[in-house]
Tab-separated table of C-alpha atoms in Angstrom:
chain	number	residue	atom	x	y	z
M	144	MET	CA	-49.968	-106.927	-11.349
M	145	LYS	CA	-50.535	-103.802	-9.453
M	146	ALA	CA	-53.587	-103.226	-7.428
M	147	THR	CA	-55.687	-100.232	-9.223
M	148	GLY	CA	-55.339	-97.124	-6.816
M	149	ASP	CA	-51.830	-97.594	-6.356
M	150	LEU	CA	-50.433	-95.445	-9.142
M	151	SER	CA	-47.127	-96.893	-8.901
M	152	ARG	CA	-48.190	-98.791	-11.648
M	153	VAL	CA	-48.895	-95.794	-13.890
M	154	ALA	CA	-45.703	-94.289	-15.504
M	155	VAL	CA	-45.420	-90.912	-17.069
M	156	VAL	CA	-43.431	-90.747	-20.263
M	157	LEU	CA	-42.185	-87.326	-21.429
M	158	VAL	CA	-41.160	-87.148	-25.417
M	159	ARG	CA	-38.192	-84.998	-26.845
M	160	THR	CA	-38.385	-82.427	-23.704
M	161	SER	CA	-36.601	-79.236	-24.473
M	162	HIS	CA	-36.069	-77.825	-21.152
M	163	PRO	CA	-34.153	-80.182	-18.283
M	164	GLY	CA	-36.190	-77.700	-15.669
M	165	ASN	CA	-39.496	-79.047	-17.435
M	166	ILE	CA	-38.274	-83.078	-16.465
M	167	GLY	CA	-37.081	-82.205	-12.827
M	168	SER	CA	-40.619	-79.906	-11.981
M	169	ALA	CA	-42.719	-83.267	-13.939
M	170	ALA	CA	-40.948	-85.340	-11.595
M	171	ARG	CA	-41.759	-83.236	-8.457
M	172	ALA	CA	-45.361	-83.272	-9.832
M	173	MET	CA	-45.743	-86.904	-10.283
M	174	LYS	CA	-44.204	-87.945	-6.782
M	175	THR	CA	-46.680	-85.616	-5.019
M	176	MET	CA	-49.665	-87.481	-6.701
M	177	GLY	CA	-48.033	-90.713	-5.736
M	178	LEU	CA	-46.550	-91.833	-9.434
M	179	ARG	CA	-42.854	-92.796	-9.657
M	180	ASP	CA	-41.974	-94.338	-12.818
M	181	LEU	CA	-40.095	-91.432	-15.144
M	182	VAL	CA	-39.418	-92.618	-18.497
M	183	LEU	CA	-37.590	-90.195	-21.125
M	184	VAL	CA	-37.958	-90.729	-24.536
M	185	ALA	CA	-34.687	-88.456	-26.401
M	186	PRO	CA	-34.791	-85.868	-23.899
M	187	ARG	CA	-32.099	-82.596	-25.066
M	188	HIS	CA	-30.343	-82.689	-22.190
M	189	PHE	CA	-30.505	-85.005	-19.087
M	190	PRO	CA	-29.293	-85.418	-16.634
M	191	HIS	CA	-28.584	-81.959	-16.229
M	192	PRO	CA	-28.479	-79.719	-13.227
M	193	GLU	CA	-31.480	-77.641	-13.589
M	194	ALA	CA	-33.764	-80.982	-13.543
M	195	GLU	CA	-32.228	-81.716	-10.370
M	196	ALA	CA	-32.873	-77.805	-8.899
M	197	LEU	CA	-36.550	-78.346	-9.864
M	198	ALA	CA	-37.041	-81.439	-8.672
M	199	ALA	CA	-36.802	-80.757	-5.117
M	200	GLY	CA	-38.020	-83.966	-3.101
M	201	ALA	CA	-38.417	-85.929	-5.841
M	202	ALA	CA	-34.852	-86.358	-7.186
M	203	ASP	CA	-35.055	-90.240	-6.591
M	204	LEU	CA	-37.307	-90.430	-9.543
M	205	LEU	CA	-34.957	-88.555	-11.731
M	206	ALA	CA	-32.187	-91.375	-10.208
M	207	ARG	CA	-34.153	-94.351	-11.616
M	208	ALA	CA	-35.884	-92.406	-14.610
M	209	ARG	CA	-35.371	-94.486	-17.629
M	210	VAL	CA	-33.971	-92.954	-20.582
M	211	VAL	CA	-34.854	-94.654	-24.261
M	212	ALA	CA	-34.667	-93.813	-27.779
M	213	THR	CA	-38.161	-94.056	-29.074
M	214	LEU	CA	-41.436	-93.797	-27.679
M	215	GLU	CA	-42.210	-97.540	-28.988
M	216	GLU	CA	-38.996	-98.665	-26.465
M	217	ALA	CA	-40.767	-96.740	-23.946
M	218	LEU	CA	-44.401	-97.934	-24.323
M	219	ALA	CA	-43.090	-101.882	-24.664
M	220	ASP	CA	-43.811	-103.000	-21.306
M	221	ARG	CA	-47.217	-100.820	-20.889
M	222	ALA	CA	-51.000	-102.287	-21.473
M	223	LEU	CA	-52.627	-98.857	-22.374
M	224	ALA	CA	-50.805	-95.417	-23.090
M	225	VAL	CA	-52.746	-92.345	-23.201
M	226	GLY	CA	-51.327	-89.868	-25.135
M	227	PHE	CA	-52.092	-86.007	-24.193
M	228	SER	CA	-52.602	-83.407	-26.658
M	229	ALA	CA	-54.324	-79.745	-26.975
M	230	ARG	CA	-57.366	-79.923	-28.507
M	231	ARG	CA	-56.786	-80.133	-32.161
M	232	ARG	CA	-59.354	-80.844	-35.113
M	233	ASP	CA	-56.880	-82.645	-37.144
M	234	LEU	CA	-56.679	-85.782	-35.358
M	235	SER	CA	-58.696	-89.074	-36.941
M	236	HIS	CA	-59.358	-90.580	-33.769
M	237	PRO	CA	-61.063	-88.674	-30.879
M	238	VAL	CA	-59.689	-86.755	-27.916
M	239	ALA	CA	-61.553	-87.703	-24.943
M	240	GLU	CA	-61.482	-84.312	-21.836
M	241	TRP	CA	-59.104	-86.345	-19.428
M	242	ARG	CA	-61.502	-85.459	-16.666
M	243	ASP	CA	-64.001	-87.910	-18.435
M	244	LEU	CA	-61.571	-90.351	-19.002
M	245	ALA	CA	-59.494	-90.700	-16.245
M	246	PRO	CA	-62.108	-93.125	-14.421
M	247	SER	CA	-61.809	-95.805	-16.697
M	248	VAL	CA	-58.204	-95.062	-16.918
M	249	GLY	CA	-57.595	-95.443	-13.496
M	250	ALA	CA	-59.694	-98.586	-13.293
M	251	LEU	CA	-57.295	-100.768	-15.108
M	252	ALA	CA	-54.976	-102.848	-13.553
M	253	GLY	CA	-52.469	-103.163	-16.150
M	254	PRO	CA	-49.028	-100.775	-16.137
M	255	LEU	CA	-50.310	-97.527	-17.572
M	256	ALA	CA	-48.374	-94.811	-19.408
M	257	LEU	CA	-49.767	-91.259	-19.285
M	258	VAL	CA	-47.317	-89.798	-22.851
M	259	PHE	CA	-46.632	-86.039	-23.217
M	260	GLY	CA	-45.136	-84.101	-26.177
M	261	ASN	CA	-42.325	-81.767	-26.812
M	262	GLU	CA	-43.125	-78.275	-24.893
M	263	THR	CA	-43.545	-76.569	-28.346
M	264	SER	CA	-44.470	-79.232	-30.999
M	265	GLY	CA	-46.428	-81.852	-28.566
M	266	LEU	CA	-46.815	-85.474	-29.891
M	267	THR	CA	-46.635	-86.016	-33.755
M	268	ASN	CA	-48.909	-87.690	-35.271
M	269	ASP	CA	-47.408	-90.688	-35.464
M	270	GLU	CA	-47.002	-90.824	-31.951
M	271	LEU	CA	-50.283	-90.283	-31.249
M	272	LEU	CA	-50.971	-93.402	-33.182
M	273	ARG	CA	-49.078	-95.226	-30.989
M	274	CYS	CA	-51.697	-94.568	-28.002
M	275	ALA	CA	-54.599	-96.192	-27.583
M	276	ARG	CA	-56.347	-93.500	-25.945
M	277	LEU	CA	-55.980	-89.582	-26.883
M	278	ALA	CA	-56.943	-87.084	-24.070
M	279	THR	CA	-56.818	-83.299	-23.316
M	280	ILE	CA	-56.728	-81.627	-20.266
M	281	ALA	CA	-59.543	-78.551	-20.411
M	282	THR	CA	-58.570	-75.294	-20.500
M	283	ASN	CA	-59.323	-71.918	-20.939
M	284	PRO	CA	-60.206	-71.681	-25.308
M	285	GLU	CA	-58.367	-68.198	-25.622
M	286	TYR	CA	-55.383	-69.835	-23.854
M	287	GLY	CA	-54.798	-73.150	-23.599
M	288	SER	CA	-50.792	-72.880	-23.111
M	289	LEU	CA	-50.140	-75.498	-20.349
M	290	ASN	CA	-46.272	-75.146	-19.082
M	291	LEU	CA	-45.512	-79.213	-19.482
M	292	ALA	CA	-44.887	-79.376	-15.698
M	293	ALA	CA	-48.455	-77.755	-15.068
M	294	ALA	CA	-50.078	-80.580	-18.013
M	295	VAL	CA	-47.914	-83.550	-15.879
M	296	GLN	CA	-49.266	-82.014	-12.376
M	297	VAL	CA	-53.088	-82.034	-13.446
M	298	ALA	CA	-53.116	-85.272	-15.153
M	299	CYS	CA	-51.427	-87.068	-12.697
M	300	TYR	CA	-53.871	-85.095	-9.833
M	301	GLU	CA	-56.740	-85.972	-11.895
M	302	LEU	CA	-55.931	-89.648	-11.990
M	303	ALA	CA	-55.264	-89.924	-8.460
M	304	LEU	CA	-58.519	-89.045	-7.470
M	305	ALA	CA	-60.257	-91.182	-10.057
M	306	SER	CA	-58.597	-93.882	-8.585
M	307	ARG	CA	-58.925	-92.846	-5.170
M	308	ALA	CA	-54.998	-93.487	-4.438
M	309	PHE	CA	-55.534	-91.364	-1.377
M	310	ALA	CA	-57.041	-91.447	1.871
M	311	PRO	CA	-60.241	-89.903	1.933
M	312	SER	CA	-59.942	-86.355	3.112
M	313	PRO	CA	-60.505	-85.192	6.904
M	314	GLY	CA	-64.326	-85.666	7.127
M	315	GLY	CA	-65.129	-86.143	3.670
M	316	ALA	CA	-65.578	-89.033	0.958
M	317	GLY	CA	-65.666	-92.033	2.385
M	318	GLU	CA	-65.530	-95.599	1.415
M	319	PRO	CA	-65.911	-96.179	-2.372
M	320	ALA	CA	-68.542	-98.311	-4.028
M	321	THR	CA	-66.543	-101.249	-6.024
M	322	GLY	CA	-67.764	-102.687	-9.307
M	323	GLU	CA	-69.749	-105.228	-7.897
M	324	ASP	CA	-71.506	-102.907	-5.919
M	325	LEU	CA	-72.339	-100.696	-8.977
M	326	GLU	CA	-73.478	-103.530	-11.091
M	327	ALA	CA	-75.800	-104.729	-8.279
M	328	LEU	CA	-77.153	-101.341	-7.971
M	329	HIS	CA	-77.442	-101.179	-12.352
M	330	ALA	CA	-79.210	-104.559	-12.268
M	331	ARG	CA	-81.700	-103.684	-9.842
M	332	LEU	CA	-82.503	-99.805	-11.447
M	333	ARG	CA	-82.872	-101.424	-14.490
M	334	SER	CA	-85.472	-104.621	-13.308
M	335	LEU	CA	-87.325	-101.933	-11.842
M	336	LEU	CA	-87.621	-100.027	-14.689
M	337	VAL	CA	-88.525	-102.680	-17.315
M	338	ALA	CA	-91.230	-103.584	-15.034
M	339	SER	CA	-92.577	-100.238	-15.057
M	340	GLY	CA	-92.298	-100.188	-18.857
M	341	PHE	CA	-89.759	-97.207	-18.780
M	342	ILE	CA	-87.203	-99.541	-20.818
M	343	ASP	CA	-88.554	-102.001	-23.517
M	344	PRO	CA	-86.181	-105.075	-22.944
M	345	GLU	CA	-85.957	-105.915	-26.614
M	346	ASN	CA	-84.989	-102.161	-27.545
M	347	PRO	CA	-83.032	-100.286	-24.094
M	348	GLY	CA	-81.552	-97.873	-26.358
M	349	ARG	CA	-78.428	-95.759	-24.912
M	350	TYR	CA	-80.504	-95.606	-21.169
M	351	ASP	CA	-77.930	-97.899	-19.795
M	352	GLU	CA	-74.925	-96.028	-21.107
M	353	ARG	CA	-76.078	-92.768	-19.932
M	354	LEU	CA	-76.615	-93.795	-16.341
M	355	ARG	CA	-73.086	-95.648	-16.118
M	356	ARG	CA	-71.560	-92.460	-17.567
M	357	LEU	CA	-72.912	-90.771	-15.027
M	358	ALA	CA	-72.214	-92.712	-12.102
M	359	SER	CA	-68.735	-93.393	-13.219
M	360	ARG	CA	-68.218	-89.247	-13.047
M	361	ALA	CA	-69.876	-89.208	-9.455
M	362	ASN	CA	-67.755	-91.705	-7.974
M	363	LEU	CA	-70.277	-93.224	-5.950
M	364	GLU	CA	-69.800	-94.115	-2.431
M	365	ARG	CA	-70.848	-97.286	-0.696
M	366	GLU	CA	-72.612	-95.196	1.507
M	367	GLU	CA	-74.710	-93.646	-1.592
M	368	VAL	CA	-75.193	-96.865	-3.333
M	369	ARG	CA	-77.049	-97.978	-0.130
M	370	LEU	CA	-78.791	-95.090	0.042
M	371	ILE	CA	-80.292	-95.090	-3.531
M	372	HIS	CA	-81.157	-98.629	-3.202
M	373	GLY	CA	-83.212	-97.370	0.106
M	374	ILE	CA	-84.382	-94.786	-1.961
M	375	LEU	CA	-85.334	-97.554	-4.762
M	376	GLU	CA	-86.914	-99.774	-1.898
M	377	ALA	CA	-89.135	-97.021	-0.678
M	378	LEU	CA	-90.607	-96.326	-4.232
M	379	SER	CA	-91.279	-100.872	-4.968
M	380	ARG	CA	-92.654	-100.525	-1.906
M	381	ARG	CA	-95.382	-97.861	-2.267
M	382	ALA	CA	-95.652	-99.368	-5.687
M	383	GLY	CA	-96.536	-102.337	-3.959
M	384	SER	CA	-98.992	-100.854	-1.542
M	385	GLY	CA	-100.948	-99.410	-4.063
M	386	GLY	CA	-99.309	-95.971	-4.673
F	82	MET	CA	-72.176	-58.965	-10.670
F	83	LYS	CA	-70.537	-61.509	-12.998
F	84	ALA	CA	-72.472	-64.743	-13.798
F	85	THR	CA	-70.894	-67.860	-12.426
F	86	GLY	CA	-68.987	-69.865	-15.030
F	87	ASP	CA	-67.368	-66.722	-15.652
F	88	LEU	CA	-64.098	-67.026	-13.796
F	89	SER	CA	-62.923	-63.298	-14.385
F	90	ARG	CA	-64.651	-62.453	-10.902
F	91	VAL	CA	-62.206	-64.866	-9.045
F	92	ALA	CA	-58.947	-63.395	-7.921
F	93	VAL	CA	-55.857	-65.642	-7.057
F	94	VAL	CA	-54.156	-63.858	-4.009
F	95	LEU	CA	-50.223	-65.277	-3.585
F	96	VAL	CA	-48.899	-63.875	-0.026
F	97	ARG	CA	-45.367	-63.007	0.531
F	98	THR	CA	-44.226	-65.095	-2.228
F	99	SER	CA	-40.413	-65.538	-2.393
F	100	HIS	CA	-39.545	-66.486	-6.206
F	101	PRO	CA	-40.556	-63.813	-8.711
F	102	GLY	CA	-40.276	-67.390	-11.275
F	103	ASN	CA	-43.300	-68.307	-9.318
F	104	ILE	CA	-45.472	-65.064	-9.616
F	105	GLY	CA	-44.709	-65.739	-13.704
F	106	SER	CA	-45.735	-69.128	-13.581
F	107	ALA	CA	-48.805	-68.644	-11.425
F	108	ALA	CA	-50.115	-66.184	-13.627
F	109	ARG	CA	-49.654	-68.407	-16.570
F	110	ALA	CA	-51.556	-71.202	-14.832
F	111	MET	CA	-54.243	-68.622	-13.770
F	112	LYS	CA	-54.870	-67.412	-17.685
F	113	THR	CA	-54.972	-71.526	-19.011
F	114	MET	CA	-58.043	-71.786	-16.726
F	115	GLY	CA	-59.811	-68.532	-17.516
F	116	LEU	CA	-58.538	-65.953	-14.377
F	117	ARG	CA	-57.447	-62.826	-14.965
F	118	ASP	CA	-57.246	-60.890	-11.553
F	119	LEU	CA	-53.551	-61.425	-9.932
F	120	VAL	CA	-53.071	-60.016	-6.209
F	121	LEU	CA	-49.816	-59.852	-4.587
F	122	VAL	CA	-49.347	-59.276	-1.363
F	123	ALA	CA	-45.876	-57.933	-0.214
F	124	PRO	CA	-44.084	-60.341	-2.940
F	125	ARG	CA	-40.445	-60.453	-2.098
F	126	HIS	CA	-39.384	-59.372	-5.669
F	127	PHE	CA	-42.106	-57.714	-8.074
F	128	PRO	CA	-41.588	-56.585	-10.893
F	129	HIS	CA	-38.884	-58.843	-12.314
F	130	PRO	CA	-37.888	-60.149	-15.188
F	131	GLU	CA	-38.226	-63.898	-14.023
F	132	ALA	CA	-41.613	-63.162	-13.667
F	133	GLU	CA	-42.397	-61.810	-16.955
F	134	ALA	CA	-40.190	-64.879	-18.526
F	135	LEU	CA	-41.956	-67.672	-16.587
F	136	ALA	CA	-45.733	-65.919	-17.362
F	137	ALA	CA	-45.258	-66.845	-21.168
F	138	GLY	CA	-48.624	-65.955	-22.771
F	139	ALA	CA	-49.526	-64.333	-19.361
F	140	ALA	CA	-47.878	-61.232	-19.290
F	141	ASP	CA	-51.051	-59.062	-19.304
F	142	LEU	CA	-51.549	-60.552	-15.681
F	143	LEU	CA	-48.565	-59.309	-14.523
F	144	ALA	CA	-49.441	-56.063	-15.737
F	145	ARG	CA	-52.527	-55.392	-14.194
F	146	ALA	CA	-51.776	-57.166	-11.384
F	147	ARG	CA	-52.464	-55.217	-8.039
F	148	VAL	CA	-49.495	-55.200	-5.395
F	149	VAL	CA	-50.727	-54.740	-1.878
F	150	ALA	CA	-48.896	-54.485	1.826
F	151	THR	CA	-51.556	-57.087	3.539
F	152	LEU	CA	-53.849	-59.564	3.092
F	153	GLU	CA	-56.622	-57.509	4.700
F	154	GLU	CA	-56.311	-55.135	2.330
F	155	ALA	CA	-56.277	-57.913	-0.963
F	156	LEU	CA	-59.630	-59.424	0.418
F	157	ALA	CA	-61.623	-56.061	1.027
F	158	ASP	CA	-63.441	-56.292	-1.997
F	159	ARG	CA	-64.167	-60.056	-1.947
F	160	ALA	CA	-67.339	-61.932	-1.091
F	161	LEU	CA	-65.277	-65.043	-0.385
F	162	ALA	CA	-61.702	-65.911	0.338
F	163	VAL	CA	-60.358	-69.932	0.460
F	164	GLY	CA	-57.105	-70.361	1.632
F	165	PHE	CA	-54.918	-73.264	0.397
F	166	SER	CA	-53.152	-75.059	3.204
F	167	ALA	CA	-51.638	-78.474	3.142
F	168	ARG	CA	-53.065	-80.807	5.251
F	169	ARG	CA	-52.664	-80.150	8.750
F	170	ARG	CA	-53.984	-80.968	12.281
F	171	ASP	CA	-53.629	-77.942	14.046
F	172	LEU	CA	-55.991	-75.520	12.935
F	173	SER	CA	-59.133	-74.601	14.636
F	174	HIS	CA	-61.331	-74.775	11.499
F	175	PRO	CA	-61.684	-77.631	9.205
F	176	VAL	CA	-59.801	-77.611	5.994
F	177	ALA	CA	-61.928	-79.104	3.272
F	178	GLU	CA	-60.031	-81.293	0.331
F	179	TRP	CA	-60.936	-78.974	-2.760
F	180	ARG	CA	-62.520	-81.265	-5.168
F	181	ASP	CA	-65.365	-81.608	-2.640
F	182	LEU	CA	-65.573	-77.345	-1.831
F	183	ALA	CA	-64.916	-76.600	-5.551
F	184	PRO	CA	-68.869	-76.755	-6.627
F	185	SER	CA	-70.066	-74.848	-3.506
F	186	VAL	CA	-67.620	-71.715	-4.150
F	187	GLY	CA	-67.880	-72.168	-7.867
F	188	ALA	CA	-71.738	-71.391	-7.626
F	189	LEU	CA	-71.268	-68.256	-5.360
F	190	ALA	CA	-72.090	-65.587	-8.037
F	191	GLY	CA	-69.902	-62.922	-6.146
F	192	PRO	CA	-66.320	-61.635	-6.008
F	193	LEU	CA	-64.091	-64.490	-4.967
F	194	ALA	CA	-60.669	-64.761	-3.488
F	195	LEU	CA	-58.206	-68.178	-3.644
F	196	VAL	CA	-55.153	-67.358	-1.421
F	197	PHE	CA	-51.626	-68.998	-0.957
F	198	GLY	CA	-49.172	-68.443	1.042
F	199	ASN	CA	-45.831	-68.179	0.951
F	200	GLU	CA	-43.661	-71.162	-0.647
F	201	THR	CA	-42.178	-72.240	2.737
F	202	SER	CA	-44.264	-71.574	5.628
F	203	GLY	CA	-47.209	-71.498	3.879
F	204	LEU	CA	-50.191	-68.715	4.832
F	205	THR	CA	-49.756	-68.023	8.955
F	206	ASN	CA	-52.697	-68.693	11.119
F	207	ASP	CA	-53.694	-64.709	10.964
F	208	GLU	CA	-54.077	-65.081	7.597
F	209	LEU	CA	-55.877	-68.773	7.555
F	210	LEU	CA	-58.467	-66.622	9.880
F	211	ARG	CA	-58.965	-63.790	7.379
F	212	CYS	CA	-60.260	-67.145	5.021
F	213	ALA	CA	-63.675	-68.120	5.703
F	214	ARG	CA	-63.147	-71.516	4.047
F	215	LEU	CA	-60.085	-73.268	4.157
F	216	ALA	CA	-59.074	-75.917	1.363
F	217	THR	CA	-56.554	-78.561	0.647
F	218	ILE	CA	-55.638	-80.115	-2.289
F	219	ALA	CA	-55.202	-84.012	-2.122
F	220	THR	CA	-51.636	-85.019	-2.629
F	221	ASN	CA	-49.492	-88.170	-1.843
F	222	PRO	CA	-49.210	-88.465	1.579
F	223	GLU	CA	-45.715	-89.298	1.880
F	224	TYR	CA	-44.975	-86.167	-0.492
F	225	GLY	CA	-47.200	-83.392	-0.764
F	226	SER	CA	-45.017	-80.788	-1.718
F	227	LEU	CA	-46.473	-78.928	-4.188
F	228	ASN	CA	-44.987	-76.201	-6.002
F	229	LEU	CA	-46.655	-72.734	-5.743
F	230	ALA	CA	-47.619	-72.338	-9.386
F	231	ALA	CA	-48.761	-76.152	-9.120
F	232	ALA	CA	-51.136	-75.742	-6.311
F	233	VAL	CA	-52.677	-72.746	-8.279
F	234	GLN	CA	-52.772	-74.538	-11.431
F	235	VAL	CA	-55.088	-77.082	-9.878
F	236	ALA	CA	-56.694	-74.752	-7.931
F	237	CYS	CA	-58.027	-72.944	-10.913
F	238	TYR	CA	-58.414	-76.365	-13.045
F	239	GLU	CA	-60.533	-77.547	-10.402
F	240	LEU	CA	-62.454	-74.512	-9.960
F	241	ALA	CA	-63.220	-74.291	-14.129
F	242	LEU	CA	-64.335	-77.707	-14.177
F	243	ALA	CA	-66.449	-77.237	-11.125
F	244	SER	CA	-68.067	-74.202	-12.360
F	245	ARG	CA	-68.118	-75.701	-16.048
F	246	ALA	CA	-66.583	-72.229	-16.973
F	247	PHE	CA	-65.500	-73.665	-20.367
F	248	ALA	CA	-67.269	-75.200	-23.992
F	249	PRO	CA	-67.643	-78.973	-23.381
F	250	SER	CA	-65.668	-81.091	-24.554
F	251	PRO	CA	-65.481	-82.453	-28.134
F	252	GLY	CA	-68.231	-85.321	-27.939
F	253	GLY	CA	-68.262	-85.296	-24.283
F	254	ALA	CA	-70.271	-83.088	-21.491
F	255	GLY	CA	-73.732	-81.857	-22.339
F	256	GLU	CA	-75.263	-78.463	-21.423
F	257	PRO	CA	-75.016	-78.427	-17.474
F	258	ALA	CA	-78.024	-78.298	-15.179
F	259	THR	CA	-79.175	-75.497	-14.101
F	260	GLY	CA	-79.738	-74.575	-9.986
F	261	GLU	CA	-83.113	-74.408	-11.135
F	262	ASP	CA	-83.187	-77.482	-13.210
F	263	LEU	CA	-81.864	-79.563	-9.582
F	264	GLU	CA	-83.950	-77.575	-7.328
F	265	ALA	CA	-86.854	-79.037	-9.186
F	266	LEU	CA	-85.794	-82.390	-9.109
F	267	HIS	CA	-84.259	-82.619	-5.174
F	268	ALA	CA	-88.438	-81.196	-4.748
F	269	ARG	CA	-89.708	-83.729	-6.952
F	270	LEU	CA	-87.765	-86.497	-5.427
F	271	ARG	CA	-88.429	-85.343	-1.994
F	272	SER	CA	-91.756	-85.445	-2.086
F	273	LEU	CA	-92.031	-89.061	-3.632
F	274	LEU	CA	-90.085	-90.056	-0.822
F	275	VAL	CA	-92.356	-88.416	2.265
F	276	ALA	CA	-95.443	-90.259	0.108
F	277	SER	CA	-93.618	-93.124	0.146
F	278	GLY	CA	-92.846	-93.207	3.849
F	279	PHE	CA	-88.660	-93.287	3.624
F	280	ILE	CA	-88.773	-89.261	5.027
F	281	ASP	CA	-90.595	-88.077	7.759
F	282	PRO	CA	-91.144	-85.003	6.779
F	283	GLU	CA	-91.122	-83.764	10.734
F	284	ASN	CA	-87.436	-85.235	10.978
F	285	PRO	CA	-85.649	-85.967	7.541
F	286	GLY	CA	-82.367	-86.652	8.940
F	287	ARG	CA	-79.490	-85.911	6.891
F	288	TYR	CA	-81.148	-87.382	3.141
F	289	ASP	CA	-81.232	-83.959	1.919
F	290	GLU	CA	-77.559	-83.096	2.824
F	291	ARG	CA	-76.457	-86.461	1.563
F	292	LEU	CA	-78.083	-86.270	-1.814
F	293	ARG	CA	-77.025	-82.588	-2.846
F	294	ARG	CA	-73.499	-83.599	-2.272
F	295	LEU	CA	-74.054	-86.340	-4.583
F	296	ALA	CA	-75.356	-84.202	-7.120
F	297	SER	CA	-72.808	-81.668	-6.936
F	298	ARG	CA	-70.062	-84.223	-7.420
F	299	ALA	CA	-71.723	-85.508	-10.692
F	300	ASN	CA	-72.142	-82.071	-12.242
F	301	LEU	CA	-75.442	-83.328	-13.843
F	302	GLU	CA	-76.180	-82.086	-17.295
F	303	ARG	CA	-79.883	-81.501	-18.211
F	304	GLU	CA	-80.138	-84.138	-20.278
F	305	GLU	CA	-79.351	-86.400	-17.241
F	306	VAL	CA	-81.604	-84.659	-15.197
F	307	ARG	CA	-84.485	-85.153	-17.956
F	308	LEU	CA	-83.535	-88.852	-17.783
F	309	ILE	CA	-84.223	-89.303	-13.922
F	310	HIS	CA	-87.329	-87.415	-14.046
F	311	GLY	CA	-88.399	-89.890	-16.636
F	312	ILE	CA	-87.277	-92.550	-14.475
F	313	LEU	CA	-89.291	-91.115	-11.256
F	314	GLU	CA	-92.255	-90.718	-13.603
F	315	ALA	CA	-92.215	-94.240	-14.474
F	316	LEU	CA	-91.818	-95.429	-11.240
F	317	SER	CA	-94.759	-93.391	-9.847
F	318	ARG	CA	-97.065	-94.277	-13.020
F	319	ARG	CA	-95.733	-97.947	-11.587
F	320	ALA	CA	-97.031	-97.099	-8.156
F	321	GLY	CA	-100.574	-95.215	-9.973
F	322	SER	CA	-100.900	-98.291	-11.418
F	323	GLY	CA	-100.723	-100.824	-8.127
F	324	GLY	CA	-97.561	-102.507	-9.580
C-alpha cells in the first residue's frame, strides 16, 4: 500500500471525454502535481495526435493510460472515488467543497480515484452514485465553467498541497504535524477545558468536531503544535499559581 | 477603492504570450474565479480567432483586454504586482509559495496585478524586478511544467479562496472572520501570555509572526474566533479561581 503523500496511488478517471486535446492537457496537469495513473472511460477519440500534442512532457501518462468501457471497471480496484461536479441542488448526497474535503481524502492510504465527467454534461446521476464522495471546486457563481483540464489541474493541486506531497517551499512551510501530534494536542486541550468547566464531559456538544475541522484546514506544522502546547502550558501554570 | 474579496480589482498581466489559444484559456480561467481585467504586454498574436474559441463564455474579457507595449505600462496603475516564476535558485529576492503568500496579497485593498511570463522563457530578470513580490506555484519537483493558462487558473483559484471571494460552500464554511476580529483575538491572547510570563513584552521574539502566519493559513471563521475566545475565557476563569 502506498504511503499518503505519494500521489502515485491516486488515479484520475475521465469519463466519456469528447475532446482528445483535453485528455492530453489533463495528463500534463496530473504530472505537474505528481499523479501518474490516468483511466479513460469510453473516450470518444483515443489515442489521438491532439492528446499527444497537448500532453507535452506527460506523454508517458498517455502511453500507460488504461481505457475501459464503464466507470464500474475503472473503480474496481479503488478504495475511494471522489466524483467532481459543478454545484447542483438536485443531488441526493451532499457535495463538499474540494478545499474542505481534500485533507481527509489525502490522508487515506488506499488507492483513490478522482472522477471527472464529460465536458458538456458532467457525470450522470448513476455515475455520481458510484462515487463515495462528491466534490465541487469553488468558482465564480456567475460563471463557473471550468475547462476539464483546468478542473483536473486545480483538483490535483489541491490534493497535492493537502497531502503535502512536495517538499516545503523555500523558506516556507515546516514539517507537518502527524496524526499522533494532533491527537495529543486535542487530548490536552480537552482535558484543560473539562477541568475549567468549558466542556461538560457528559455532553460535549460539537466542540470537538469544530476544533478538528479548524485544525485540519490549518495544516498545522509540528513547530506550531509545539507552540500551542507552550501556550497551553503557560496558561495552566498561570492557573496553578493562582492567576 | 474596491473592497477585498472583490476580485475585480485584480488584473492578470500576460507578458509576451506566444500562443493566442493560451490567452483565451487564461481569460476563461480568470472569469471562473471572478477576475475580469486582462492586460496583454506585447502579445505575439492578438486579437486572434483561437483566443476567442478557447475563451468560451469569457470572450467579454478579451473584448475589454488592454494591450500595452511594456510591463511598466501594464503596472502603472497597480498598487502591487506579484510575478509568477518557476522555482529558481538564481533570483535575488525570495520566491514565496503562492499558497503562503495569497492570503496577505488578497487582504490588500488596492489594485493588484498577477504577472505571468512567456510560455517558454517566463519573465525576464528585469521584469521580475518590477514585481514587488515573487510567487511560485507548488509543483512536482520532477515535472513542474505548468501550462500558462493552468498557472493562471491555479493562481486565481488560490487568490479567490484566500480572499473568500465566493459564497461559502453548501453546508460548508461559515462567515469569514474580519481583520478586526483577528486583531482583537491576537490582542487578547497576547495579553494573557504576557500575564502568564510566556511572552516577555520587552523581547517578544517571533511568537507574534508565527501565530499570525498560522491564523492566516487557517482562514478562520467568525464562529471559530468566538469559539477560541470562549476557550481563552474558560482558561482565564480557571486561572482566576486558583486552578
